[in-house]
Short mmCIF file of C-alpha atoms in Angstrom, two decimals:
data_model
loop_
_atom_site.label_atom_id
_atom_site.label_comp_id
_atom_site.label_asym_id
_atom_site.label_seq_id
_atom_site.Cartn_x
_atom_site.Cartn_y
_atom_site.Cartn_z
CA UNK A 14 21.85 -14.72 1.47
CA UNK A 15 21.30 -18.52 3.18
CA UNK A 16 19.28 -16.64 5.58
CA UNK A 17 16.13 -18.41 7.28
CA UNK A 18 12.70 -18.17 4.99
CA UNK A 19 9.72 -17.33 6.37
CA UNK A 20 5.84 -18.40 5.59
CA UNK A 21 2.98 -16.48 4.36
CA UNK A 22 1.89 -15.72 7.95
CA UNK A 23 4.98 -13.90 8.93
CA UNK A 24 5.31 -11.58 5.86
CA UNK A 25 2.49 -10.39 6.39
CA UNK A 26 3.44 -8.90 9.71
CA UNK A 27 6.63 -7.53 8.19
CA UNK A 28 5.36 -5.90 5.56
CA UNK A 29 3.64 -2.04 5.63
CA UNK A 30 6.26 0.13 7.08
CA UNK A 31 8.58 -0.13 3.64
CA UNK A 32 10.91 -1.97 2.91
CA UNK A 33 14.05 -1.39 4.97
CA UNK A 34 11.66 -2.52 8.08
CA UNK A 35 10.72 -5.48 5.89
CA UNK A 36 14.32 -6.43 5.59
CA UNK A 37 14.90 -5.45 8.89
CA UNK A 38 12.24 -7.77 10.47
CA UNK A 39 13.27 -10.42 8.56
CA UNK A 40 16.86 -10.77 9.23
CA UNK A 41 18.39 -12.28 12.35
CA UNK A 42 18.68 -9.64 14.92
CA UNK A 43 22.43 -10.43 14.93
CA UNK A 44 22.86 -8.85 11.41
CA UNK A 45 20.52 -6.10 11.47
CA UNK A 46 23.63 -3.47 10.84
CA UNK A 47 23.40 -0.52 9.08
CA UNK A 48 25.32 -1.91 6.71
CA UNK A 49 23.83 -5.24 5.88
CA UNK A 50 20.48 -3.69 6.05
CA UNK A 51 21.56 -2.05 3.31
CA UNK A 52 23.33 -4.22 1.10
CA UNK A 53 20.12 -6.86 2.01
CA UNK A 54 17.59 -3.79 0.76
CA UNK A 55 19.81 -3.44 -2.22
CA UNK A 56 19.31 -6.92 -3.06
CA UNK A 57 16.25 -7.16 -2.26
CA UNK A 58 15.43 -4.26 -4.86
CA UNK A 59 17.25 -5.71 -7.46
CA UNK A 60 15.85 -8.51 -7.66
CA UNK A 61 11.58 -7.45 -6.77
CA UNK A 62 11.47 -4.53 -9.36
CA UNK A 63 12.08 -7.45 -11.88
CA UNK A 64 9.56 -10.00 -10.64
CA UNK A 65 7.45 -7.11 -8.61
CA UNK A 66 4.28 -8.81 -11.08
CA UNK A 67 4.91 -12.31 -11.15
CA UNK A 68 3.02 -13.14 -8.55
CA UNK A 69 1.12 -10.02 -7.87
CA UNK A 70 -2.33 -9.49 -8.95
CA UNK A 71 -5.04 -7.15 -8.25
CA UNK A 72 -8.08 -8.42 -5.64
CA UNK A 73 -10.95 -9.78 -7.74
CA UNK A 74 -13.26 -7.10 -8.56
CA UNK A 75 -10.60 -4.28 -7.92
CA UNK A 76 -10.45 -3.39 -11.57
CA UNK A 77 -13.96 -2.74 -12.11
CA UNK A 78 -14.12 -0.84 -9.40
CA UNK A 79 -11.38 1.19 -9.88
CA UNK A 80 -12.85 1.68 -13.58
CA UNK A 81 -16.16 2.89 -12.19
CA UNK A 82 -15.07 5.12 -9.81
CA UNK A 83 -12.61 6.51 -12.52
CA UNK A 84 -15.69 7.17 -15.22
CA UNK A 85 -17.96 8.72 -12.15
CA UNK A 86 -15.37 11.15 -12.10
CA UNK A 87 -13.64 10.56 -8.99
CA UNK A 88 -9.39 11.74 -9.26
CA UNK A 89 -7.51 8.39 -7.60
CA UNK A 90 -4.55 8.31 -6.47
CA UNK A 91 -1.84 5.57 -4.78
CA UNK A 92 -0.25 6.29 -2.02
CA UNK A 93 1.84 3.05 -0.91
CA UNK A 94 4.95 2.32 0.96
CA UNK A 95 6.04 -0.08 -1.74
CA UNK A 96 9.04 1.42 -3.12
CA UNK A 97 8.26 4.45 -5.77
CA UNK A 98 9.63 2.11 -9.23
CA UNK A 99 7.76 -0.74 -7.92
CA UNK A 100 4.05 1.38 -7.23
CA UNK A 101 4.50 2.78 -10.77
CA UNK A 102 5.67 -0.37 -12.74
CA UNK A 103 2.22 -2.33 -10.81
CA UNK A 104 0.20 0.35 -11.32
CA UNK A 105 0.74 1.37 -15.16
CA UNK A 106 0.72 -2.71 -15.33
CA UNK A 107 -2.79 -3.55 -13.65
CA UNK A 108 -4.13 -0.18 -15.13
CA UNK A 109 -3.31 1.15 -17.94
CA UNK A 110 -6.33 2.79 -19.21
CA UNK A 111 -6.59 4.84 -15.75
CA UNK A 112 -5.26 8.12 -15.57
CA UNK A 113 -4.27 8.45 -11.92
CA UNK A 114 -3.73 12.43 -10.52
CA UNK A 115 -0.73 10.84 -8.47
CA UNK A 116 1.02 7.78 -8.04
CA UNK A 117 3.66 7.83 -5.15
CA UNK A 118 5.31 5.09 -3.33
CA UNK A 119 7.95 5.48 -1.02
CA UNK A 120 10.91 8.16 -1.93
CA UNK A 121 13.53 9.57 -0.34
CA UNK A 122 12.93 12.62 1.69
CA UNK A 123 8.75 11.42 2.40
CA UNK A 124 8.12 9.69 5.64
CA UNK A 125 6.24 6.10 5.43
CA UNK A 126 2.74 5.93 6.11
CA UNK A 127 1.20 6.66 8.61
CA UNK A 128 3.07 10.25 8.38
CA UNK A 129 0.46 11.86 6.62
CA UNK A 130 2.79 13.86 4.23
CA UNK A 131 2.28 11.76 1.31
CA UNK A 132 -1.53 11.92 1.49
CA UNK A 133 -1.54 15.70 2.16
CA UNK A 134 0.92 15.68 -0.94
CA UNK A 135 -1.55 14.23 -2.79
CA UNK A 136 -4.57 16.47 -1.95
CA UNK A 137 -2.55 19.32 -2.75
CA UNK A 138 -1.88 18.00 -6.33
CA UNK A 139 -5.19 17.06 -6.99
CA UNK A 140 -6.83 20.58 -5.65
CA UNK A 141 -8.63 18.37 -2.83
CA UNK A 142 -9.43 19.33 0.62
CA UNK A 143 -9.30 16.33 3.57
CA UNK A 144 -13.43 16.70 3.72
CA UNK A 145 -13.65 15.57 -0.08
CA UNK A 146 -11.18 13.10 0.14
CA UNK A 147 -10.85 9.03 1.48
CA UNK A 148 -8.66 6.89 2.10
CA UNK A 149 -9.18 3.13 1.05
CA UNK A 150 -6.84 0.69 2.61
CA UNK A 151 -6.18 -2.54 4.27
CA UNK A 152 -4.10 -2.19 7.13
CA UNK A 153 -4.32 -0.05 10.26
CA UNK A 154 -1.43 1.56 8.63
CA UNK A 155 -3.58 3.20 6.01
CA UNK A 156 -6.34 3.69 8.75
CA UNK A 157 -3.87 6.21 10.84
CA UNK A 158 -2.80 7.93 7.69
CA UNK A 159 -6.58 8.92 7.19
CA UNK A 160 -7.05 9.68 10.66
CA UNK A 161 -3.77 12.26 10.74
CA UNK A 162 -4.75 13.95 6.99
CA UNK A 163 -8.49 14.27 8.72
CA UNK A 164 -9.66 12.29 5.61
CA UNK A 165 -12.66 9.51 5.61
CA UNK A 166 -11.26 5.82 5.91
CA UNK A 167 -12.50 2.64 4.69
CA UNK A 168 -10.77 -0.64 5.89
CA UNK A 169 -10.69 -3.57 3.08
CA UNK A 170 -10.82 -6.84 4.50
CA UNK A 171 -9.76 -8.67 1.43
CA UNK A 172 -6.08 -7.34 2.25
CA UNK A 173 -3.11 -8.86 3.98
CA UNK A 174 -4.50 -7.74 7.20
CA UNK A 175 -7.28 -8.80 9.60
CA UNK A 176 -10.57 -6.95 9.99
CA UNK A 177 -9.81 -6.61 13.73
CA UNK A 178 -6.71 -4.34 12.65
CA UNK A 179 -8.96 -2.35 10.65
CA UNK A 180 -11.88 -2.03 13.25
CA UNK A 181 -8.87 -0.81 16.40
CA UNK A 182 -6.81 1.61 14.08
CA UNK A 183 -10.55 3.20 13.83
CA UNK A 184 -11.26 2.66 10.24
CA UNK A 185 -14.60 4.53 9.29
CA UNK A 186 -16.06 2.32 7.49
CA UNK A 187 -15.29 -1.42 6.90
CA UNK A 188 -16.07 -2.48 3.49
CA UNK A 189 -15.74 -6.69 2.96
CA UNK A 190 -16.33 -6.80 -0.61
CA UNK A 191 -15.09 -4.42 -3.82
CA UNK A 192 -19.20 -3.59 -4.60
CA UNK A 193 -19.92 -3.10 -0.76
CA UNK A 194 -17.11 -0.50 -1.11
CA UNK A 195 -18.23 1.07 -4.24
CA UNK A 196 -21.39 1.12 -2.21
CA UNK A 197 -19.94 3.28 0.65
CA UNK A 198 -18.13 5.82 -1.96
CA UNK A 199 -20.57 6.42 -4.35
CA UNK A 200 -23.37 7.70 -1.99
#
């Protein structure tokens, strides 16, 4: 669109909320119609759900742990506000031996994180109640989901996010590496 690009720095401040805010915050405030919102999130679409992995990758370590806490018998779930074909496609792509209870990203009709919906969604699929359940995340976006499903949070600071975030959406725990984590959930 000839529109002005943007560093590492800023994307991760416009990033979280889904992506119609991404495109939002990223586009002049001059063209931030209804319209070309929408035509820029079409785009925008288009083009990610074809080269969502190309760059994407999980965290060092995040593998094994998932594995782990998938043969201690924990149910996992992903509850992102990455568009629904774009959770999936990373997901089945990064794990494909994992049988995950749910995988949900955003759809129409479910409010964005931090509306706990989705998570209480979730519990309700998997037969969980909010005292046997946590929420692992790396944004104070994910730490006010837990907080409004009533669920245990941990705050990863190998995210997108800073630590400080984490530690002033009131994260429960604070977990700096993928064992320290495993750690925290497997006591």
């Amino acid at each position: 669109r000839g529109l002005t690009e943007y560093g590492y720095d800023y994307y991760c401040h416009f990033v979280g909320n889904g992506i119609t805010r991404l495109v939002e915050r990223a586009l002049p405030e001059e063209l931030r119609t209804a319209d070309y919102v929408a035509a820029a999130r079409r785009d925008f679409v288009d083009y990610y759900i074809d080269h969502i992995d190309l760059h994407t990758k999980p965290y060092d370590g995040i593998p094994e742990l998932v594995d782990t806490l998938y043969r201690s018998g924990w149910k996992l779930a992903v509850a992102s506000n990455k568009f629904n074909d774009g959770t999936r496609k990373l997901v089945n792509k990064f794990f494909p031996d994992i049988r995950f209870s749910a995988v949900y990203g955003n759809r129409d009709g479910v409010p964005l994180k931090p509306d706990a919906a989705l998570l209480r969604q979730i519990m309700s699929e998997c037969g969980s109640s909010p005292e046997n359940c946590w929420m692992i995340g790396d944004s104070g976006i994910d730490m006010q989901t837990a907080r409004r499903a009533c669920v245990e949070s941990a705050g990863v600071t190998w995210g997108f996010r800073p630590v400080d975030e984490l530690r002033a959406n009131l994260a429960d725990n604070i977990a700096e590496t993928p064992s320290a984590l495993l750690r925290l959930t497997l006591l």
